[in-house]
mmCIF file of N, CA, C and O and ligand atoms in Angstrom:
data_model
loop_
_atom_site.group_PDB
_atom_site.id
_atom_site.type_symbol
_atom_site.label_atom_id
_atom_site.label_comp_id
_atom_site.label_asym_id
_atom_site.label_seq_id
_atom_site.Cartn_x
_atom_site.Cartn_y
_atom_site.Cartn_z
ATOM 1 N N MET A 200 -13.785 -28.274 32.711
ATOM 2 C CA MET A 200 -12.666 -27.942 31.457
ATOM 3 C C MET A 200 -12.031 -28.619 31.212
ATOM 4 O O MET A 200 -11.696 -29.508 31.787
ATOM 5 N N PRO A 201 -11.638 -29.098 29.528
ATOM 6 C CA PRO A 201 -11.230 -30.340 29.492
ATOM 7 C C PRO A 201 -9.676 -30.659 29.951
ATOM 8 O O PRO A 201 -8.947 -29.250 30.017
ATOM 9 N N VAL A 202 -9.480 -31.504 30.269
ATOM 10 C CA VAL A 202 -8.316 -31.810 30.869
ATOM 11 C C VAL A 202 -7.514 -32.722 29.199
ATOM 12 O O VAL A 202 -8.828 -34.151 29.329
ATOM 13 N N PRO A 203 -6.333 -33.569 29.000
ATOM 14 C CA PRO A 203 -5.984 -34.537 28.119
ATOM 15 C C PRO A 203 -5.925 -35.383 29.339
ATOM 16 O O PRO A 203 -5.397 -35.321 30.402
ATOM 17 N N LYS A 204 -6.580 -36.859 28.687
ATOM 18 C CA LYS A 204 -7.139 -38.353 29.115
ATOM 19 C C LYS A 204 -5.157 -38.426 29.491
ATOM 20 O O LYS A 204 -5.036 -39.186 30.702
ATOM 21 N N LYS A 205 -4.540 -38.646 28.308
ATOM 22 C CA LYS A 205 -3.398 -39.126 28.042
ATOM 23 C C LYS A 205 -2.327 -37.796 27.818
ATOM 24 O O LYS A 205 -2.155 -37.700 27.515
ATOM 25 N N ARG A 206 -0.774 -38.211 28.317
ATOM 26 C CA ARG A 206 -0.458 -37.942 27.495
ATOM 27 C C ARG A 206 -0.039 -38.092 26.454
ATOM 28 O O ARG A 206 -0.154 -39.779 25.920
ATOM 29 N N VAL A 207 -0.030 -37.263 25.264
ATOM 30 C CA VAL A 207 1.604 -37.563 24.261
ATOM 31 C C VAL A 207 2.395 -37.635 23.305
ATOM 32 O O VAL A 207 2.462 -36.949 23.911
ATOM 33 N N GLY A 208 1.593 -39.065 22.708
ATOM 34 C CA GLY A 208 4.194 -38.894 22.672
ATOM 35 C C GLY A 208 3.835 -38.218 21.472
ATOM 36 O O GLY A 208 3.620 -37.902 21.111
ATOM 37 N N HIS A 209 5.239 -38.512 21.951
ATOM 38 C CA HIS A 209 6.296 -37.821 20.211
ATOM 39 C C HIS A 209 5.520 -37.712 18.869
ATOM 40 O O HIS A 209 5.562 -37.330 18.265
ATOM 41 N N SER A 210 5.431 -39.131 19.013
ATOM 42 C CA SER A 210 4.541 -39.527 17.527
ATOM 43 C C SER A 210 3.962 -39.128 16.938
ATOM 44 O O SER A 210 3.815 -37.991 16.157
ATOM 45 N N GLU A 211 2.993 -39.480 18.221
ATOM 46 C CA GLU A 211 1.582 -38.242 17.897
ATOM 47 C C GLU A 211 1.699 -37.288 18.014
ATOM 48 O O GLU A 211 0.587 -36.773 16.573
ATOM 49 N N GLN A 212 1.834 -36.333 19.085
ATOM 50 C CA GLN A 212 2.176 -35.073 18.215
ATOM 51 C C GLN A 212 2.818 -34.426 16.669
ATOM 52 O O GLN A 212 2.342 -33.404 16.330
ATOM 53 N N ALA A 213 4.669 -35.043 16.663
ATOM 54 C CA ALA A 213 4.484 -34.833 15.423
ATOM 55 C C ALA A 213 3.811 -35.063 14.544
ATOM 56 O O ALA A 213 3.362 -34.174 13.637
ATOM 57 N N HIS A 214 2.810 -36.486 14.250
ATOM 58 C CA HIS A 214 2.164 -36.481 13.186
ATOM 59 C C HIS A 214 0.771 -35.480 13.253
ATOM 60 O O HIS A 214 0.592 -34.720 11.992
ATOM 61 N N ARG A 215 0.155 -34.430 14.216
ATOM 62 C CA ARG A 215 -0.112 -34.118 14.653
ATOM 63 C C ARG A 215 0.105 -32.457 14.178
ATOM 64 O O ARG A 215 -0.738 -31.813 12.553
ATOM 65 N N ARG A 216 1.442 -32.779 13.935
ATOM 66 C CA ARG A 216 1.763 -31.370 13.969
ATOM 67 C C ARG A 216 2.643 -31.219 11.752
ATOM 68 O O ARG A 216 2.306 -29.763 11.691
ATOM 69 N N ALA A 217 2.565 -31.949 11.964
ATOM 70 C CA ALA A 217 2.776 -32.485 10.609
ATOM 71 C C ALA A 217 1.405 -31.734 9.657
ATOM 72 O O ALA A 217 2.365 -31.571 8.218
ATOM 73 N N ASN A 218 0.004 -31.372 9.991
ATOM 74 C CA ASN A 218 -0.533 -30.911 8.944
ATOM 75 C C ASN A 218 -0.566 -29.453 9.643
ATOM 76 O O ASN A 218 -0.672 -28.720 8.013
ATOM 77 N N TRP A 219 0.505 -28.883 10.288
ATOM 78 C CA TRP A 219 -0.197 -27.622 10.448
ATOM 79 C C TRP A 219 0.917 -27.159 9.572
ATOM 80 O O TRP A 219 2.144 -27.490 8.428
ATOM 81 N N LYS A 220 0.562 -25.993 8.293
ATOM 82 C CA LYS A 220 1.590 -25.561 7.442
ATOM 83 C C LYS A 220 1.415 -23.846 7.812
ATOM 84 O O LYS A 220 0.420 -23.240 8.166
ATOM 85 N N ALA A 221 2.753 -24.000 6.539
ATOM 86 C CA ALA A 221 2.945 -22.279 7.428
ATOM 87 C C ALA A 221 2.018 -21.028 6.003
ATOM 88 O O ALA A 221 1.582 -21.923 4.471
ATOM 89 N N THR A 222 0.404 -20.573 6.238
ATOM 90 C CA THR A 222 1.087 -19.499 4.639
ATOM 91 C C THR A 222 1.072 -18.592 4.529
ATOM 92 O O THR A 222 1.319 -17.843 4.982
ATOM 93 N N VAL A 223 1.248 -19.130 3.158
ATOM 94 C CA VAL A 223 1.537 -17.334 2.630
ATOM 95 C C VAL A 223 0.721 -16.583 2.468
ATOM 96 O O VAL A 223 -0.685 -16.576 1.366
ATOM 97 N N PRO A 224 1.630 -15.528 2.541
ATOM 98 C CA PRO A 224 0.682 -14.105 2.860
ATOM 99 C C PRO A 224 0.109 -14.107 1.467
ATOM 100 O O PRO A 224 1.049 -12.990 0.517
ATOM 101 N N THR A 225 -1.341 -13.324 1.123
ATOM 102 C CA THR A 225 -0.952 -13.055 -0.095
ATOM 103 C C THR A 225 -1.623 -11.484 -0.599
ATOM 104 O O THR A 225 -1.378 -11.025 -0.296
ATOM 105 N N MET A 226 -0.416 -11.611 -1.865
ATOM 106 C CA MET A 226 0.466 -10.667 -2.255
ATOM 107 C C MET A 226 -0.342 -10.157 -3.279
ATOM 108 O O MET A 226 -0.102 -10.975 -4.312
ATOM 109 N N SER A 227 -0.714 -9.226 -2.877
ATOM 110 C CA SER A 227 -1.271 -8.160 -4.419
ATOM 111 C C SER A 227 0.095 -6.984 -4.842
ATOM 112 O O SER A 227 0.860 -7.201 -3.817
ATOM 113 N N VAL A 228 -0.009 -6.113 -5.845
ATOM 114 C CA VAL A 228 0.460 -5.401 -6.746
ATOM 115 C C VAL A 228 -0.283 -4.597 -7.237
ATOM 116 O O VAL A 228 -0.928 -3.953 -7.425
ATOM 117 N N CYS A 229 0.224 -3.112 -5.983
ATOM 118 C CA CYS A 229 -0.050 -1.454 -6.056
ATOM 119 C C CYS A 229 -0.647 -1.146 -7.263
ATOM 120 O O CYS A 229 0.632 -1.610 -8.406
ATOM 121 N N PRO A 230 -1.601 -0.742 -8.173
ATOM 122 C CA PRO A 230 -1.799 -0.437 -9.076
ATOM 123 C C PRO A 230 -0.925 1.301 -9.446
ATOM 124 O O PRO A 230 -1.126 1.619 -10.292
ATOM 125 N N ASN A 231 -0.705 1.664 -7.916
ATOM 126 C CA ASN A 231 -0.315 3.310 -8.345
ATOM 127 C C ASN A 231 1.033 3.335 -8.084
ATOM 128 O O ASN A 231 2.059 3.971 -9.428
ATOM 129 N N CYS A 232 2.152 2.283 -7.988
ATOM 130 C CA CYS A 232 3.790 2.146 -7.878
ATOM 131 C C CYS A 232 3.898 1.083 -8.204
ATOM 132 O O CYS A 232 5.502 1.081 -8.839
ATOM 133 N N GLY A 233 3.309 0.324 -8.160
ATOM 134 C CA GLY A 233 3.655 -1.343 -8.582
ATOM 135 C C GLY A 233 4.531 -1.998 -7.949
ATOM 136 O O GLY A 233 5.269 -3.466 -8.387
ATOM 137 N N ALA A 234 4.554 -1.906 -6.642
ATOM 138 C CA ALA A 234 5.245 -2.224 -5.424
ATOM 139 C C ALA A 234 4.130 -3.778 -4.671
ATOM 140 O O ALA A 234 2.913 -3.582 -5.139
ATOM 141 N N ALA A 235 4.630 -5.243 -4.254
ATOM 142 C CA ALA A 235 3.876 -5.685 -4.210
ATOM 143 C C ALA A 235 3.438 -5.866 -2.348
ATOM 144 O O ALA A 235 3.971 -4.950 -1.802
ATOM 145 N N THR A 236 1.885 -5.606 -1.977
ATOM 146 C CA THR A 236 1.856 -4.724 -1.342
ATOM 147 C C THR A 236 0.813 -5.626 -0.496
ATOM 148 O O THR A 236 0.411 -7.504 -1.341
ATOM 149 N N LEU A 237 0.828 -6.274 0.829
ATOM 150 C CA LEU A 237 -0.429 -7.650 1.166
ATOM 151 C C LEU A 237 -1.499 -7.242 0.808
ATOM 152 O O LEU A 237 -2.069 -5.938 0.343
ATOM 153 N N ALA A 238 -2.017 -7.916 0.573
ATOM 154 C CA ALA A 238 -3.851 -7.909 -0.414
ATOM 155 C C ALA A 238 -5.202 -7.924 0.996
ATOM 156 O O ALA A 238 -5.007 -7.630 2.173
ATOM 157 N N HIS A 239 -6.075 -6.869 0.186
ATOM 158 C CA HIS A 239 -6.458 -6.523 1.184
ATOM 159 C C HIS A 239 -5.283 -4.792 2.226
ATOM 160 O O HIS A 239 -6.259 -4.340 3.761
ATOM 161 N N THR A 240 -4.769 -4.511 2.212
ATOM 162 C CA THR A 240 -4.013 -3.375 2.331
ATOM 163 C C THR A 240 -3.326 -2.403 2.365
ATOM 164 O O THR A 240 -2.780 -2.364 0.403
ATOM 165 N N MET A 241 -3.321 -1.166 3.007
ATOM 166 C CA MET A 241 -2.804 -0.807 1.547
ATOM 167 C C MET A 241 -1.339 -0.523 1.719
ATOM 168 O O MET A 241 -0.576 -0.985 2.101
ATOM 169 N N CYS A 242 -1.028 0.226 0.222
ATOM 170 C CA CYS A 242 0.316 0.158 0.048
ATOM 171 C C CYS A 242 1.436 0.473 0.927
ATOM 172 O O CYS A 242 1.133 1.479 0.869
ATOM 173 N N GLY A 243 2.363 -0.440 1.017
ATOM 174 C CA GLY A 243 3.381 0.293 2.138
ATOM 175 C C GLY A 243 4.539 1.926 1.866
ATOM 176 O O GLY A 243 5.353 2.002 2.409
ATOM 177 N N VAL A 244 4.563 1.346 0.130
ATOM 178 C CA VAL A 244 5.541 2.703 -0.304
ATOM 179 C C VAL A 244 4.635 3.389 -0.986
ATOM 180 O O VAL A 244 5.244 4.863 -0.162
ATOM 181 N N CYS A 245 3.365 3.284 -1.116
ATOM 182 C CA CYS A 245 2.642 4.453 -1.806
ATOM 183 C C CYS A 245 1.766 5.237 -0.775
ATOM 184 O O CYS A 245 1.185 6.365 -1.094
ATOM 185 N N GLY A 246 0.806 4.076 -0.175
ATOM 186 C CA GLY A 246 0.538 4.872 0.824
ATOM 187 C C GLY A 246 -1.445 4.678 -0.344
ATOM 188 O O GLY A 246 -2.441 5.030 0.018
ATOM 189 N N PHE A 247 -1.316 3.824 -1.358
ATOM 190 C CA PHE A 247 -2.311 3.580 -2.372
ATOM 191 C C PHE A 247 -3.228 2.473 -1.395
ATOM 192 O O PHE A 247 -2.622 1.709 -1.424
ATOM 193 N N TYR A 248 -4.482 3.028 -1.663
ATOM 194 C CA TYR A 248 -5.130 1.387 -1.789
ATOM 195 C C TYR A 248 -7.033 2.306 -2.424
ATOM 196 O O TYR A 248 -7.288 3.043 -1.661
ATOM 197 N N LYS A 249 -7.620 0.964 -3.295
ATOM 198 C CA LYS A 249 -8.438 1.400 -3.626
ATOM 199 C C LYS A 249 -9.045 2.348 -4.440
ATOM 200 O O LYS A 249 -9.479 2.618 -3.714
ATOM 201 N N ASP A 250 -7.725 2.925 -5.329
ATOM 202 C CA ASP A 250 -8.040 3.718 -6.503
ATOM 203 C C ASP A 250 -7.973 5.345 -5.867
ATOM 204 O O ASP A 250 -8.037 5.890 -6.308
ATOM 205 N N ARG A 251 -6.902 4.911 -4.608
ATOM 206 C CA ARG A 251 -7.369 6.771 -4.754
ATOM 207 C C ARG A 251 -5.882 6.389 -2.695
ATOM 208 O O ARG A 251 -5.727 4.742 -2.824
ATOM 209 N N VAL A 252 -5.385 6.965 -2.194
ATOM 210 C CA VAL A 252 -3.815 7.782 -1.996
ATOM 211 C C VAL A 252 -4.466 7.569 -0.422
ATOM 212 O O VAL A 252 -5.723 8.473 0.100
ATOM 213 N N VAL A 253 -4.720 7.047 0.109
ATOM 214 C CA VAL A 253 -5.528 6.475 1.843
ATOM 215 C C VAL A 253 -3.172 7.670 2.853
ATOM 216 O O VAL A 253 -4.930 8.368 3.355
ATOM 217 N N LYS A 254 -3.206 7.747 2.497
ATOM 218 C CA LYS A 254 -1.962 8.073 3.052
ATOM 219 C C LYS A 254 -0.804 8.202 2.427
ATOM 220 O O LYS A 254 -0.154 7.169 2.009
ATOM 221 N N GLU A 255 -0.457 9.149 2.642
ATOM 222 C CA GLU A 255 0.169 9.582 1.407
ATOM 223 C C GLU A 255 1.459 10.090 2.196
ATOM 224 O O GLU A 255 2.008 10.350 3.378
ATOM 225 N N ARG A 256 3.245 9.264 1.556
ATOM 226 C CA ARG A 256 3.911 9.082 1.511
ATOM 227 C C ARG A 256 4.588 8.316 3.329
ATOM 228 O O ARG A 256 4.561 9.174 4.659
ATOM 229 N N ALA A 257 3.621 7.255 3.004
ATOM 230 C CA ALA A 257 3.874 6.925 3.909
ATOM 231 C C ALA A 257 4.733 6.065 4.816
ATOM 232 O O ALA A 257 4.234 5.950 6.431
ATOM 233 N N LEU A 258 5.198 5.978 3.834
ATOM 234 C CA LEU A 258 7.278 5.389 4.515
ATOM 235 C C LEU A 258 8.168 6.399 3.997
ATOM 236 O O LEU A 258 9.075 6.666 5.394
ATOM 237 N N ALA A 259 7.473 7.585 3.731
ATOM 238 C CA ALA A 259 9.349 8.056 3.538
ATOM 239 C C ALA A 259 9.490 8.715 4.340
ATOM 240 O O ALA A 259 10.581 8.868 4.965
ATOM 241 N N THR A 260 8.248 10.472 5.305
ATOM 242 C CA THR A 260 8.987 10.628 6.391
ATOM 243 C C THR A 260 7.678 10.999 7.327
ATOM 244 O O THR A 260 6.669 11.245 6.473
ATOM 245 N N ALA A 261 8.190 10.377 7.606
ATOM 246 C CA ALA A 261 7.346 9.958 8.967
ATOM 247 C C ALA A 261 7.144 11.244 10.704
ATOM 248 O O ALA A 261 7.073 11.208 11.255
ATOM 249 N N GLY A 262 7.845 11.769 9.920
ATOM 250 C CA GLY A 262 7.769 13.024 10.664
ATOM 251 C C GLY A 262 6.710 13.957 10.460
ATOM 252 O O GLY A 262 6.216 14.544 10.066
ATOM 253 N N HIS A 263 6.564 14.989 11.856
ATOM 254 C CA HIS A 263 5.966 15.743 12.404
ATOM 255 C C HIS A 263 6.082 17.234 11.241
ATOM 256 O O HIS A 263 6.688 18.003 12.167
ATOM 257 N N ASP A 264 5.599 16.870 9.978
ATOM 258 C CA ASP A 264 6.107 18.151 9.834
ATOM 259 C C ASP A 264 4.752 19.459 9.031
ATOM 260 O O ASP A 264 4.708 19.692 8.408
ATOM 261 N N HIS A 265 3.204 19.431 10.693
ATOM 262 C CA HIS A 265 2.445 20.183 9.986
ATOM 263 C C HIS A 265 3.353 21.809 10.727
ATOM 264 O O HIS A 265 2.087 22.108 12.058
ATOM 265 N N HIS A 266 3.413 21.816 10.165
ATOM 266 C CA HIS A 266 4.043 23.674 9.806
ATOM 267 C C HIS A 266 3.197 25.102 9.251
ATOM 268 O O HIS A 266 4.129 25.378 8.296
ATOM 269 N N ASP A 267 1.862 24.393 9.399
ATOM 270 C CA ASP A 267 1.380 24.779 8.111
ATOM 271 C C ASP A 267 1.181 26.385 8.922
ATOM 272 O O ASP A 267 -0.073 26.959 8.118
ATOM 273 N N HIS A 268 1.109 26.755 9.718
ATOM 274 C CA HIS A 268 0.755 28.234 10.523
ATOM 275 C C HIS A 268 2.206 29.498 11.165
ATOM 276 O O HIS A 268 2.999 28.452 11.603
ATOM 277 N N ASP A 269 1.552 30.593 9.781
ATOM 278 C CA ASP A 269 2.754 31.266 10.485
ATOM 279 C C ASP A 269 2.683 32.546 11.258
ATOM 280 O O ASP A 269 2.700 33.371 11.225
ATOM 281 N N HIS A 270 2.264 31.510 12.141
ATOM 282 C CA HIS A 270 1.743 33.454 13.906
ATOM 283 C C HIS A 270 3.437 33.085 14.453
ATOM 284 O O HIS A 270 4.164 32.313 15.270
ATOM 285 N N ASP A 271 3.739 34.165 15.039
ATOM 286 C CA ASP A 271 4.612 34.743 15.866
ATOM 287 C C ASP A 271 4.405 34.385 17.549
ATOM 288 O O ASP A 271 4.146 35.684 17.246
ATOM 289 N N HIS A 272 4.782 33.978 18.128
ATOM 290 C CA HIS A 272 4.487 33.824 19.233
ATOM 291 C C HIS A 272 5.062 34.590 21.034
ATOM 292 O O HIS A 272 5.276 34.452 21.988
ATOM 293 N N GLU A 273 5.577 35.650 19.395
ATOM 294 C CA GLU A 273 6.897 36.153 20.431
ATOM 295 C C GLU A 273 6.387 37.630 20.666
ATOM 296 O O GLU A 273 6.632 37.792 21.621
ATOM 297 N N GLY A 274 6.615 38.411 20.194
ATOM 298 C CA GLY A 274 6.190 39.483 19.650
ATOM 299 C C GLY A 274 5.180 40.546 20.395
ATOM 300 O O GLY A 274 4.280 40.780 19.756
ATOM 301 N N HIS A 275 4.578 39.589 21.885
ATOM 302 C CA HIS A 275 3.123 40.695 22.069
ATOM 303 C C HIS A 275 3.949 41.416 23.668
ATOM 304 O O HIS A 275 3.884 41.532 24.370
ATOM 305 N N ASP A 276 3.252 43.111 22.700
ATOM 306 C CA ASP A 276 3.857 44.022 23.903
ATOM 307 C C ASP A 276 2.781 44.122 24.226
ATOM 308 O O ASP A 276 1.804 44.659 23.382
ATOM 309 N N HIS A 277 2.335 44.286 25.847
ATOM 310 C CA HIS A 277 1.514 45.029 25.996
ATOM 311 C C HIS A 277 1.680 45.870 27.102
ATOM 312 O O HIS A 277 0.799 45.980 28.529
ATOM 313 N N ASP A 278 2.628 46.172 27.526
ATOM 314 C CA ASP A 278 3.350 47.969 27.802
ATOM 315 C C ASP A 278 2.920 48.511 27.349
ATOM 316 O O ASP A 278 3.194 49.265 26.016
HETATM 317 ZN ZN1 ZN B 500 2.208 2.046 -3.641
#
């Protein structure tokens, strides 16, 4: 297991950390709605990625509106 031989002084540490750079996220523009999105990522506004809509209404309505069957579960008269 590697262990540092000496304590690194503040100056040396600061010099090493001077090479750290914040990476600017690669942005691209959504071809569908024109919003700035992260590259290689589905558009957060319209859910568009690679010439098709991957996920519709990605941010708009995040509710579960999966009510597409109209059975009434009440009127079971077995008498
Ligand atoms: Zn979009």
